[in-house]
Amino acid sequence: MSQEAALDIERCNLNIKSNNSSHHTEPFGGERLIVRRGQPFSIILHLSPSSRELKVGETNLTFVVETGPLPRKESDTKVTFISQESTADTEWSASATRDASGRTVTVSISSSPEAPIGVYTLTLEQLGQKTSLGQFTLLFNAWCPQDAVYMPSEEKRKEYVLAQHGLVYRGTHKRIKGKPWNFGQFEPGILDICLKILDDNPKFVSDADKDISARRNPIYVTRVLSAMINSNDDLGVLVGEWEDFSGGTHPGLWMGSGEILRQWAESGPVRYGQCWIFAAVACTVSRALGIPCRVVTNFGSAHDTDANLVIERFYDENGDRISGYDSIWNFHVWVDSWMTRPDLGSRFDGWQTSDPTPQETSDGIFCCGPASLHAIKEGEVALKYDTPFIFAEVNADVEDLVRLSTGQFVKFSGSTKAVGHFISTKAVGSNERHDITHQYKYPEESKEERQVYEKAQHRNKLLKKGEEPGLHLKIKLAKDMIVGSNFEVYAVLTNNCMDARTCNFLFFARAISYEGKLGDSCGFSSDNLEVPAGEERRLSLKLEYKSYGTAITSDLLIQVSAITVDKQTIDFHKAEKIIVLDEPELGIKLVGEARLNQPVTAELTLLNSLPEPLLDCSFAIDGVGLTDGKPIIAKVGTVGAKQEAKASIDFKPIVAGSSVLLVNFDSNKLKNVKSFIDVVVKE
C-alpha cells in the first residue's frame, strides 16, 4: 500500500444480478450476493468526488474475508489478500481496474476452491482504516475443476445441482412407482435454513472454529447432514415414525422439502418422516449448498443390525417367524453425493452414498456415510464411512434358520440374490427411471459378485477382530532364553488379502546396548515364500551362543528384525523386538537365625549357564546394618561350563530389625548378576 491518502469509498455495488447469473445462483433471487467457490466475481467501488483516483499498478488494495463467529487465519476462516494484476484460481485473490473517469473501480475477486462454505463479510483495509463492502454467501462449485465437487457434465450439473423437481421411486421391485417431489432448494429462505442446519449441529456447538473450518470439505458436510436430517441425537430436521402418526403429519402427505424445512426453522424437529422423506430433504440441502446430489431407491433393501453382512431370519418348528432384528425392506431410499475422496484415493472419487434415515449408529450417533460407490461395489468394507452397512443393504446374503426344541438354530434355506434389486434414480434430463444397480454391484450370482461378497465377508471379519486387510508381520519369541542357551525365534507373516502373495523374507539379529547402539550381527535367515490368502507362514531364526556370546554386551540385549517385500505391490513390512536374555538364578540361603552382633553365614550359589568356563568369579554381599558399611567379597576363581559356583560368607549384623542383604556375582563372562533376601535381625 502506498502512503497516499486512502480511497474514499462512497458505496460498493456487489453486482448481484450479474454475479449470481454467472455463478448459477440466479434462482436464489436478487436480494443478496451468492457465489460459488474457485470462480471470480466482480464488485464495483464508487469513489466520492473528493477521493483521490486509483492508480492501477501503483496502488494495491487489501481485502479481508471472514466467516464464522471467530474468524481466524489459522483456520482459513479469515483471509487477507492484496490485489494483483490478475486473479489466481487456486487461492483468494483480487485484481482492480478503473474506468476512464477514474470515479469507479471494478474489483474481480476469486475465492479459494478449498474455502469453507458459508456467509462471509468483505472488508477493504487502507492505512489502518476498514471499510465494510458487504456480505456474500459462498457455496460449493460443481463448475470449478479445482473444487472437490466438480462434475464435468453440464447436463448432469443441471440435474443434480439446479433441478428443483424430481421423482422418488417407491413400491416393490415388481411395481416401481416414481412419485414427484419438490426439492425447492432455491425457494426464498431455504438456503439460510440449510446453513442453520450446519450451525445447529453438535460439532459446531462444541467447537465452532473447527466446524466452520471443516466446511471446506464436502465429505464432512455430507456426514453432518446425514446426522442432522434426522433428530435422534440432536434437534435435527425430521422425526422418524413408521406406526403411530398422531401429533404430526403422515409422511405420505408431504409433497416437497420446503414446507418441512421452514417448519423446522420455526419450531424444531418436524413430525413425521420416513426414508424417502429423509432422503429428499437431504437432497434439497445438498443441492442448495452446491453438492451434486441424487435420490436413490434400493428395492429389497437389507437392514443388517449385527454387521455380519448376512440377513438372518429365524423361525420356530411350526414355521412361525421369531422376532429378530435383521430385516429386508420392500424398498429403502437414500442419497448419493458427488465428490472426490482424497482420504481414500482417487479411484474412490465420484458418487458417495449417505443415508440420513436413523437405522444404526456410527461413531455413536445416528448417521451413515458417505461411503464410496466404488468401495461398495468392490466390497472394500474397511473404507470409511459405514461401507459394511451399505454394502449389506444392496448385497447381503439371506439365511433362514429354524429353532429346534433343543434351542439350537439350524439353517434350512437361504438366498444369495434376495437383496438389492432395481436400484433406481431419476434419469438425467428426463422423467425416466435410470437403473443404477450396476454401479452398486456386479450382476447377481456372477463370478465377480460372489468374489466381491467373499472378499467383503473376509475383510468384515478382520474388522470385527480389529485387524486390517493386507499383510501383517510379527515376531514371536521363545519362552526360555537364558544366556548361554541356543533357542529359536519366529517371524510370522499373515496374509489377510483375498489372494496369495509372494514375498522376500529376511530375518536377522544384532547385539544392542541399553542406549540403543547396535553391535555385531549374531544371526540371519531368509526365504522366498508364497503365502496363500487367509494363511500364515513362519520363518525361524536360530540364535546360538557361539554366535551371540561374543557380540552381546553386559546388558544381555539382542535386537531381532524381520522384513518382507511383497513382490506384487512392492510393499515393505517390518517388525522388530528386543530380546532381554535371562540371567542364571542366584541362590541365597542363610544358615541359622540372624542375631544382633552374632556371626551368620550366607550360602551363595549360581549355575554357570554358559557352555564355557567362567574366570575370575566372585560373590559380594552388602546390607545396611549387616556388613558394617562395606561389601564383603568372596573370590571363587574358575567355574566350569554348566558347573555351579558356590561360596559361604560370614557377616555380623550390628543393627536389630528388618534389613535387606544384597548379593552380586561377577566374572569375565557373566557380570553383575544380582539378587537379594530379606533379613530380620533379632536382639
XYZ file of C-alpha atoms in Angstrom:
683
model
C 0.000 0.000 0.000
C 1.439 3.395 -0.944
C 1.419 6.142 1.634
C -1.019 8.243 -0.394
C -4.398 9.059 1.148
C -6.893 6.239 1.379
C -9.540 5.884 -1.292
C -12.830 7.390 -0.126
C -15.471 4.758 -0.946
C -18.897 6.321 -1.405
C -20.629 2.988 -1.949
C -19.981 -0.559 -3.111
C -22.084 -2.274 -5.766
C -21.941 -6.045 -5.255
C -23.134 -6.535 -8.830
C -25.588 -9.155 -7.559
C -27.576 -9.855 -10.711
C -24.552 -10.315 -12.959
C -22.553 -12.325 -10.420
C -25.426 -14.594 -9.448
C -26.118 -15.268 -13.111
C -22.533 -16.259 -13.911
C -22.355 -18.390 -10.744
C -25.620 -20.253 -11.470
C -27.203 -18.886 -8.287
C -29.726 -16.617 -10.010
C -32.638 -18.864 -8.945
C -31.957 -17.851 -5.311
C -33.168 -14.341 -6.222
C -31.508 -10.957 -6.476
C -31.545 -9.747 -2.874
C -28.056 -10.996 -1.941
C -24.752 -11.995 -3.444
C -24.398 -15.789 -3.644
C -21.299 -17.121 -5.392
C -19.562 -20.445 -5.864
C -16.013 -21.009 -4.734
C -12.994 -21.000 -7.033
C -14.726 -18.703 -9.547
C -14.218 -14.906 -9.865
C -16.982 -12.417 -9.092
C -16.823 -8.658 -9.561
C -17.786 -5.721 -7.374
C -17.768 -2.003 -8.239
C -16.368 0.593 -5.850
C -17.804 4.081 -6.396
C -15.413 6.761 -5.177
C -16.616 10.007 -3.621
C -15.953 13.210 -5.605
C -13.286 14.204 -3.101
C -11.421 10.899 -3.239
C -8.116 10.566 -4.974
C -8.072 8.372 -8.054
C -6.870 4.781 -8.032
C -3.530 4.442 -9.783
C -3.637 0.924 -11.183
C -0.249 -0.727 -10.884
C 0.879 1.673 -8.184
C -1.837 1.207 -5.570
C -2.592 -2.223 -4.165
C -5.887 -2.803 -2.346
C -6.010 -5.052 0.718
C -9.141 -7.158 1.201
C -10.215 -9.270 4.155
C -12.868 -12.013 4.032
C -14.198 -13.575 7.235
C -16.699 -16.290 8.083
C -17.986 -17.816 11.316
C -18.255 -16.403 14.840
C -14.482 -16.471 15.499
C -12.640 -15.872 12.200
C -9.005 -16.999 12.354
C -6.203 -17.028 9.825
C -5.035 -20.432 11.125
C -8.438 -21.957 10.344
C -8.761 -20.284 6.922
C -11.899 -18.580 8.177
C -10.137 -15.208 7.900
C -8.072 -14.474 4.804
C -6.254 -11.278 3.875
C -5.152 -10.770 0.262
C -3.818 -7.917 -1.837
C -4.937 -7.018 -5.342
C -2.610 -8.122 -8.124
C -2.552 -7.765 -11.909
C -4.840 -10.817 -12.234
C -6.680 -13.281 -10.032
C -5.446 -16.804 -9.265
C -7.654 -19.889 -9.480
C -6.119 -21.706 -6.504
C -6.402 -19.151 -3.676
C -8.171 -15.998 -2.564
C -7.041 -13.212 -4.894
C -8.176 -9.933 -6.438
C -7.402 -7.583 -9.318
C -8.618 -3.998 -9.811
C -9.292 -1.778 -12.840
C -10.696 1.755 -13.056
C -12.954 3.331 -15.656
C -11.979 6.304 -17.819
C -13.452 8.831 -15.392
C -11.428 7.426 -12.511
C -14.538 7.559 -10.324
C -15.293 3.815 -10.277
C -13.057 0.849 -9.578
C -14.048 -2.653 -10.685
C -12.580 -5.361 -8.485
C -12.518 -9.004 -9.536
C -12.327 -11.356 -6.546
C -11.694 -15.071 -6.775
C -12.208 -17.333 -3.784
C -10.145 -20.394 -2.998
C -11.707 -23.595 -4.412
C -10.996 -25.112 -0.975
C -12.541 -22.325 1.125
C -15.148 -23.194 3.778
C -18.683 -22.567 2.545
C -20.950 -20.135 4.392
C -21.707 -16.440 4.870
C -18.707 -14.103 4.532
C -18.072 -10.437 5.216
C -15.881 -8.481 2.796
C -13.755 -5.590 4.082
C -11.313 -3.164 2.448
C -8.343 -2.149 4.614
C -6.397 1.074 3.880
C -3.845 2.740 6.117
C -5.455 1.315 9.235
C -8.966 2.197 8.064
C -11.544 -0.538 7.479
C -14.390 -0.125 5.021
C -17.158 -2.721 5.028
C -18.072 -3.668 1.456
C -20.901 -6.074 2.288
C -21.690 -9.755 2.699
C -21.795 -12.717 0.346
C -22.596 -16.412 0.642
C -20.069 -18.923 -0.693
C -21.167 -22.355 -1.962
C -19.519 -25.468 -3.369
C -18.881 -25.227 -7.111
C -19.596 -28.158 -9.430
C -18.475 -25.962 -12.355
C -14.945 -25.421 -10.984
C -12.353 -28.108 -11.910
C -10.386 -27.390 -8.721
C -13.414 -27.910 -6.455
C -13.869 -31.317 -4.774
C -17.461 -31.477 -6.093
C -16.530 -30.704 -9.719
C -18.809 -32.514 -12.171
C -17.657 -32.349 -15.805
C -21.060 -32.776 -17.483
C -23.228 -29.645 -17.809
C -26.301 -31.810 -18.319
C -25.615 -33.611 -15.030
C -24.915 -30.338 -13.215
C -28.331 -29.088 -14.299
C -29.946 -32.244 -12.978
C -28.014 -32.786 -9.750
C -27.413 -29.171 -8.623
C -30.011 -26.947 -10.316
C -33.129 -29.101 -10.767
C -35.794 -28.248 -8.173
C -38.200 -31.044 -9.085
C -37.663 -34.783 -9.252
C -39.014 -38.271 -8.788
C -38.580 -40.540 -5.789
C -39.133 -44.240 -6.506
C -41.226 -46.392 -4.186
C -43.302 -49.594 -4.278
C -41.867 -53.059 -4.909
C -39.364 -54.294 -7.477
C -42.302 -55.698 -9.477
C -44.280 -52.478 -9.311
C -41.968 -49.466 -9.202
C -43.657 -46.084 -8.944
C -41.965 -42.739 -9.375
C -43.515 -40.195 -7.004
C -42.987 -36.466 -7.741
C -41.141 -34.340 -5.213
C -40.389 -30.624 -4.986
C -36.831 -30.204 -3.774
C -37.196 -26.431 -3.894
C -33.611 -25.620 -2.956
C -33.909 -22.130 -4.481
C -37.141 -21.176 -2.701
C -36.903 -17.990 -0.574
C -35.282 -18.605 2.802
C -34.267 -22.206 2.127
C -30.524 -21.511 1.782
C -30.470 -19.746 5.148
C -32.258 -22.714 6.708
C -29.692 -25.087 5.178
C -26.890 -23.012 6.715
C -28.782 -23.021 10.023
C -28.779 -26.835 9.915
C -24.976 -26.709 9.832
C -24.890 -24.146 12.658
C -27.215 -26.235 14.842
C -25.169 -29.416 14.542
C -23.483 -30.562 17.795
C -19.998 -30.333 16.290
C -20.488 -26.586 15.744
C -21.816 -26.171 19.271
C -18.811 -27.984 20.799
C -16.098 -26.374 18.614
C -17.353 -23.676 16.247
C -13.904 -22.815 14.905
C -13.089 -26.408 13.961
C -16.547 -26.998 12.468
C -16.580 -23.829 10.331
C -13.086 -24.599 9.027
C -14.107 -28.195 8.182
C -16.947 -26.911 5.979
C -14.396 -26.680 3.164
C -14.757 -30.448 2.861
C -17.912 -31.902 1.244
C -17.183 -35.241 2.946
C -17.509 -33.552 6.334
C -20.581 -31.543 5.353
C -22.331 -34.623 3.933
C -21.685 -36.596 7.112
C -23.033 -33.741 9.237
C -26.183 -33.592 7.088
C -26.621 -37.362 7.410
C -26.894 -36.827 11.183
C -28.868 -33.558 11.155
C -31.672 -34.521 8.756
C -32.883 -36.911 11.470
C -33.457 -35.736 15.044
C -32.360 -38.795 17.016
C -29.223 -37.303 18.601
C -29.902 -33.605 18.209
C -32.571 -31.123 17.255
C -32.372 -32.227 13.642
C -34.994 -31.773 10.962
C -37.232 -34.850 11.000
C -38.663 -37.309 13.499
C -38.941 -40.812 12.053
C -42.130 -42.796 12.616
C -43.452 -45.979 10.987
C -46.590 -46.774 13.019
C -48.360 -44.063 15.015
C -48.641 -40.716 13.204
C -50.790 -38.907 15.757
C -49.466 -35.497 16.723
C -47.871 -34.911 13.357
C -48.131 -35.169 9.585
C -48.378 -38.567 7.902
C -45.197 -38.987 5.796
C -47.293 -39.699 2.708
C -48.821 -36.204 2.792
C -45.587 -34.282 2.255
C -45.058 -33.041 -1.308
C -41.781 -31.170 -1.010
C -38.866 -30.228 1.214
C -39.634 -26.525 1.574
C -42.548 -26.878 3.967
C -40.602 -29.322 6.144
C -37.510 -27.102 6.330
C -39.492 -23.949 7.103
C -41.443 -25.729 9.823
C -38.185 -26.991 11.350
C -36.642 -23.489 11.309
C -39.690 -22.111 13.123
C -40.406 -24.789 15.708
C -37.799 -27.574 15.703
C -37.991 -31.268 14.694
C -40.830 -31.997 12.283
C -43.175 -34.959 12.747
C -43.027 -37.248 10.724
C -40.635 -38.652 8.154
C -39.740 -41.972 6.603
C -36.817 -42.970 4.421
C -37.902 -41.202 1.216
C -38.629 -38.006 3.149
C -35.255 -38.067 4.916
C -33.502 -38.637 1.585
C -35.448 -35.984 -0.335
C -34.744 -33.335 2.306
C -31.059 -34.312 2.353
C -31.004 -33.904 -1.425
C -32.526 -30.422 -1.126
C -29.949 -29.274 1.412
C -27.041 -30.777 -0.528
C -28.094 -29.122 -3.794
C -28.676 -25.805 -2.020
C -25.114 -25.880 -0.679
C -23.773 -26.777 -4.115
C -23.096 -30.506 -3.700
C -24.401 -32.550 -6.668
C -26.912 -34.999 -5.253
C -29.395 -37.654 -6.390
C -32.085 -39.613 -4.554
C -31.626 -43.388 -4.836
C -34.105 -46.215 -4.133
C -32.992 -49.774 -3.415
C -35.660 -52.470 -3.777
C -35.256 -55.443 -1.444
C -33.070 -53.414 0.910
C -31.373 -55.249 3.775
C -31.079 -53.892 7.305
C -28.131 -55.747 8.824
C -28.166 -54.989 12.543
C -25.174 -57.087 13.646
C -22.827 -56.108 10.798
C -22.101 -59.648 9.607
C -23.290 -58.986 6.008
C -25.946 -61.700 6.427
C -29.684 -61.232 6.963
C -30.742 -63.946 9.389
C -34.456 -64.826 9.616
C -35.457 -67.092 12.496
C -38.449 -69.490 12.627
C -39.847 -71.934 15.160
C -40.621 -75.549 14.309
C -44.175 -74.556 13.306
C -42.813 -72.225 10.642
C -43.788 -69.067 12.530
C -41.362 -66.173 12.325
C -39.468 -65.433 15.517
C -38.902 -61.772 16.167
C -35.403 -60.778 15.093
C -33.516 -57.606 14.360
C -32.355 -58.202 10.781
C -34.908 -57.364 8.089
C -35.438 -56.754 4.378
C -37.427 -53.670 3.439
C -39.537 -53.642 0.285
C -37.607 -50.514 -0.597
C -35.284 -48.058 1.067
C -34.241 -44.590 -0.079
C -31.002 -42.694 0.460
C -28.861 -40.164 -1.424
C -25.683 -40.205 -3.487
C -23.490 -37.098 -3.457
C -20.700 -36.346 -5.932
C -17.197 -35.520 -4.650
C -13.567 -36.570 -4.563
C -12.221 -38.815 -1.797
C -8.646 -37.711 -1.087
C -8.906 -39.639 2.181
C -9.358 -42.916 0.253
C -7.620 -42.368 -3.094
C -8.748 -41.139 -6.497
C -10.296 -44.437 -7.615
C -12.941 -43.901 -4.944
C -13.931 -40.463 -6.281
C -17.413 -39.890 -7.689
C -20.738 -40.869 -6.155
C -20.773 -41.314 -2.371
C -23.726 -42.877 -0.555
C -25.086 -41.382 2.647
C -28.262 -42.335 4.462
C -29.993 -39.861 6.813
C -32.668 -42.336 7.905
C -31.830 -43.282 11.519
C -31.174 -47.032 11.452
C -27.865 -47.731 13.190
C -25.331 -45.527 14.969
C -21.956 -44.608 13.526
C -19.297 -43.138 15.821
C -22.017 -43.079 18.471
C -24.636 -41.075 16.554
C -27.360 -41.886 14.039
C -25.708 -41.126 10.721
C -24.433 -43.138 7.783
C -21.831 -42.364 5.141
C -20.536 -41.026 2.914
C -19.322 -44.353 1.512
C -17.773 -44.559 -1.945
C -19.929 -46.336 -4.526
C -16.783 -47.916 -5.948
C -15.888 -49.242 -2.488
C -19.410 -50.669 -2.106
C -19.283 -52.388 -5.479
C -15.810 -53.834 -4.858
C -16.550 -54.966 -1.294
C -13.941 -52.641 0.231
C -15.752 -52.678 3.550
C -12.729 -51.454 5.523
C -13.039 -47.992 3.966
C -14.936 -45.212 5.713
C -17.669 -44.325 6.240
C -20.098 -47.148 7.110
C -19.325 -49.143 3.969
C -20.210 -52.541 5.548
C -23.739 -51.389 6.399
C -24.436 -50.007 2.912
C -22.775 -52.999 1.231
C -25.179 -55.247 3.175
C -28.157 -53.100 2.137
C -27.519 -53.966 -1.517
C -25.653 -57.274 -1.399
C -26.219 -59.223 1.844
C -26.885 -62.940 1.698
C -30.015 -64.283 3.413
C -30.184 -67.268 5.749
C -33.379 -68.874 7.113
C -32.881 -70.720 10.388
C -35.239 -72.892 12.443
C -35.032 -73.157 16.217
C -35.226 -76.776 17.364
C -36.713 -77.877 20.672
C -33.138 -78.116 21.989
C -32.749 -74.375 21.416
C -30.244 -74.913 18.626
C -30.690 -72.968 15.364
C -30.254 -74.857 12.101
C -30.107 -73.292 8.640
C -32.745 -74.764 6.306
C -32.686 -72.369 3.366
C -31.187 -69.144 2.125
C -30.571 -66.918 -0.844
C -27.695 -65.011 -2.381
C -29.944 -62.897 -4.605
C -32.833 -61.702 -2.425
C -31.263 -58.335 -1.661
C -30.577 -55.299 -3.819
C -32.751 -55.100 -6.964
C -33.589 -52.386 -9.484
C -31.613 -49.689 -7.695
C -33.228 -46.586 -9.178
C -32.845 -42.843 -9.586
C -34.381 -40.276 -11.892
C -32.669 -40.107 -15.287
C -30.678 -37.014 -16.200
C -32.784 -34.584 -18.191
C -35.942 -36.703 -18.314
C -38.581 -38.276 -16.087
C -37.499 -41.806 -16.950
C -36.228 -44.236 -14.337
C -32.489 -44.823 -14.508
C -31.427 -48.253 -13.212
C -28.047 -47.894 -11.476
C -27.816 -51.376 -9.925
C -24.623 -51.990 -11.931
C -22.986 -49.043 -10.163
C -23.562 -50.702 -6.785
C -22.907 -54.373 -7.525
C -21.863 -56.877 -10.151
C -24.604 -58.953 -11.836
C -26.353 -61.177 -9.294
C -24.686 -64.580 -8.802
C -21.975 -63.744 -11.319
C -18.436 -64.878 -10.550
C -17.427 -61.275 -9.805
C -20.367 -60.715 -7.467
C -19.584 -63.853 -5.443
C -15.876 -62.977 -5.268
C -16.687 -59.485 -4.033
C -19.077 -60.860 -1.397
C -16.477 -63.329 -0.141
C -13.870 -60.567 -0.017
C -16.253 -58.318 1.886
C -17.046 -61.088 4.375
C -13.350 -61.772 4.873
C -12.486 -58.127 5.465
C -15.513 -57.574 7.654
C -14.412 -60.402 9.943
C -10.961 -58.832 10.157
C -12.523 -55.501 11.081
C -14.531 -57.124 13.851
C -11.334 -58.658 15.211
C -9.639 -55.294 14.983
C -7.381 -56.380 12.114
C -6.810 -54.583 8.847
C -6.710 -56.207 5.394
C -3.241 -56.722 3.939
C -0.060 -58.431 5.057
C 0.756 -58.464 8.777
C 4.180 -59.274 10.193
C 5.033 -60.036 13.825
C 7.808 -61.726 15.796
C 7.272 -64.497 18.343
C 9.955 -65.151 20.964
C 10.876 -68.380 22.739
C 9.803 -68.931 26.340
C 13.238 -69.761 27.763
C 16.047 -67.526 26.602
C 18.735 -67.820 29.278
C 22.152 -66.526 28.366
C 24.345 -69.359 27.098
C 21.473 -71.385 25.631
C 20.538 -71.908 21.996
C 16.957 -71.014 21.063
C 14.719 -70.151 18.106
C 12.567 -67.110 17.409
C 9.963 -66.844 14.642
C 8.767 -64.180 12.233
C 5.107 -64.804 11.364
C 3.649 -63.355 8.149
C -0.178 -63.399 7.945
C -1.927 -62.770 4.629
C -5.268 -61.003 5.216
C -5.616 -60.311 1.495
C -8.053 -62.104 -0.796
C -5.294 -63.585 -2.963
C -1.965 -65.310 -2.429
C 1.140 -63.150 -2.017
C 4.770 -63.982 -2.776
C 7.309 -62.265 -0.552
C 11.012 -62.000 0.048
C 11.546 -62.662 3.742
C 14.589 -61.501 5.757
C 15.127 -62.194 9.457
C 18.259 -61.090 11.305
C 19.636 -60.404 14.785
C 22.198 -57.928 16.155
C 23.521 -57.189 19.589
C 22.359 -53.876 21.038
C 23.281 -51.863 24.113
C 20.798 -50.304 26.520
C 21.375 -46.870 24.942
C 20.362 -48.242 21.528
C 23.782 -48.648 19.940
C 23.786 -51.580 17.526
C 26.589 -54.109 17.694
C 27.684 -57.095 15.637
C 25.378 -59.444 13.777
C 24.565 -62.676 15.559
C 22.047 -64.402 13.303
C 20.492 -64.317 9.816
C 17.802 -66.206 7.931
C 15.998 -65.608 4.604
C 13.479 -67.249 2.320
C 11.174 -66.638 -0.642
C 7.649 -67.576 0.443
C 4.202 -67.808 -1.115
C 1.525 -67.087 1.489
C -1.994 -68.248 0.491
C -4.958 -65.975 1.255
C -6.040 -66.187 4.881
C -2.995 -68.223 5.933
C 0.310 -67.570 7.673
C 3.896 -68.632 7.099
C 6.780 -68.688 9.566
C 10.494 -68.085 9.185
C 12.679 -69.294 12.059
C 15.939 -67.783 13.233
C 18.202 -69.897 15.413
C 20.221 -67.896 17.906
C 23.245 -69.868 19.114
C 25.552 -68.856 21.918
C 28.599 -69.367 19.739
C 27.240 -66.532 17.516
C 25.766 -64.125 20.039
C 28.063 -64.782 23.011
C 30.929 -62.659 21.694
C 28.596 -59.939 20.308
C 26.387 -59.045 23.278
C 27.312 -56.553 25.984
C 26.771 -56.985 29.712
C 23.244 -55.631 29.076
C 22.376 -59.035 27.514
C 20.253 -57.460 24.746
C 19.642 -58.723 21.191
C 17.553 -56.905 18.594
C 15.713 -59.143 16.096
C 14.286 -57.596 12.906
C 12.074 -59.114 10.210
C 11.479 -57.522 6.810
C 9.199 -58.698 3.987
C 8.834 -57.328 0.486
C 5.583 -58.097 -1.343
C 6.711 -58.807 -4.907
C 3.301 -57.906 -6.331
C 2.871 -54.490 -4.740
C 6.492 -53.773 -3.697
C 5.157 -53.042 -0.209
C 7.619 -53.303 2.665
C 6.686 -54.604 6.100
C 8.953 -54.579 9.135
C 8.727 -55.912 12.676
C 11.265 -55.579 15.488
C 11.671 -56.849 19.024
C 14.427 -56.640 21.610
C 15.307 -59.815 23.479
C 16.425 -59.475 27.091
C 18.366 -62.641 27.851
C 17.635 -64.191 31.223
C 20.463 -64.497 33.753
C 21.038 -67.684 35.745
C 19.354 -67.631 39.128
C 21.485 -66.569 42.072
C 20.676 -68.666 45.157
C 20.886 -67.191 48.693
C 20.370 -69.133 51.920
C 21.029 -68.012 55.482
C 22.318 -70.706 57.858
C 20.502 -70.180 61.159
C 18.873 -67.059 62.546
C 20.360 -63.602 62.217
C 21.028 -62.202 65.700
C 22.465 -58.893 66.781
C 26.297 -58.946 66.949
C 26.371 -62.692 66.270
C 28.033 -64.224 63.136
C 25.654 -65.610 60.488
C 26.534 -67.410 57.261
C 25.102 -66.727 53.768
C 25.433 -69.680 51.414
C 25.521 -68.471 47.792
C 25.156 -70.484 44.567
C 24.948 -69.775 40.850
C 24.801 -72.263 37.993
C 27.046 -71.310 35.078
C 24.586 -71.411 32.140
C 27.330 -70.861 29.571
C 28.889 -73.711 27.564
C 32.354 -72.445 28.589
C 34.180 -71.761 31.847
C 33.786 -68.549 33.833
C 37.003 -66.909 35.017
C 37.643 -64.616 37.973
C 34.346 -65.464 39.627
C 33.380 -63.765 42.859
C 30.393 -63.159 45.134
C 29.836 -59.968 47.120
C 27.290 -59.193 49.833
C 26.187 -55.866 51.275
C 23.419 -54.686 53.583
C 22.554 -51.735 55.816
C 23.339 -52.724 59.409
C 24.579 -56.117 58.216
C 28.072 -55.678 56.735
C 29.426 -52.663 58.671
C 29.092 -50.245 55.725
C 31.141 -52.066 53.079
C 30.736 -55.121 50.823
C 32.203 -58.449 51.827
C 33.755 -60.297 48.860
C 34.476 -63.999 48.360
C 36.589 -64.996 45.357
C 35.707 -68.291 43.735
C 38.113 -68.427 40.775
C 37.203 -70.544 37.746
C 33.827 -72.282 37.349
C 33.470 -74.869 34.594
C 30.796 -74.945 31.899
C 27.395 -75.885 33.326
C 29.008 -76.128 36.787
C 27.850 -74.410 39.967
C 29.713 -71.584 41.645
C 29.494 -71.745 45.446
C 30.600 -69.545 48.334
C 29.876 -69.105 52.033
C 30.267 -65.633 53.521
C 30.001 -64.768 57.204
C 28.698 -61.407 58.379
C 27.815 -59.922 61.810
C 24.634 -57.743 61.997
C 25.117 -54.574 64.056
C 21.532 -53.220 63.915
C 18.412 -55.088 65.009
C 15.261 -55.123 62.918
C 14.415 -55.621 59.214
C 17.038 -55.200 56.509
C 17.922 -56.488 53.069
C 21.016 -58.449 52.089
C 22.146 -57.665 48.543
C 24.221 -60.206 46.613
C 26.243 -59.717 43.433
C 28.013 -62.296 41.251
C 30.729 -61.220 38.849
C 33.006 -62.958 36.331
C 34.620 -62.395 32.976
C 31.536 -63.531 31.000
C 28.597 -63.150 33.390
C 28.743 -59.755 35.018
C 26.764 -58.131 37.768
C 24.186 -60.849 38.368
C 22.242 -59.540 41.350
C 19.671 -60.771 43.850
C 18.595 -60.114 47.460
C 16.996 -61.634 50.522
C 15.046 -60.056 53.391
C 16.763 -60.404 56.755
C 15.186 -59.896 60.190
C 17.862 -59.372 62.855
C 16.742 -60.361 66.337
C 18.001 -58.882 69.611
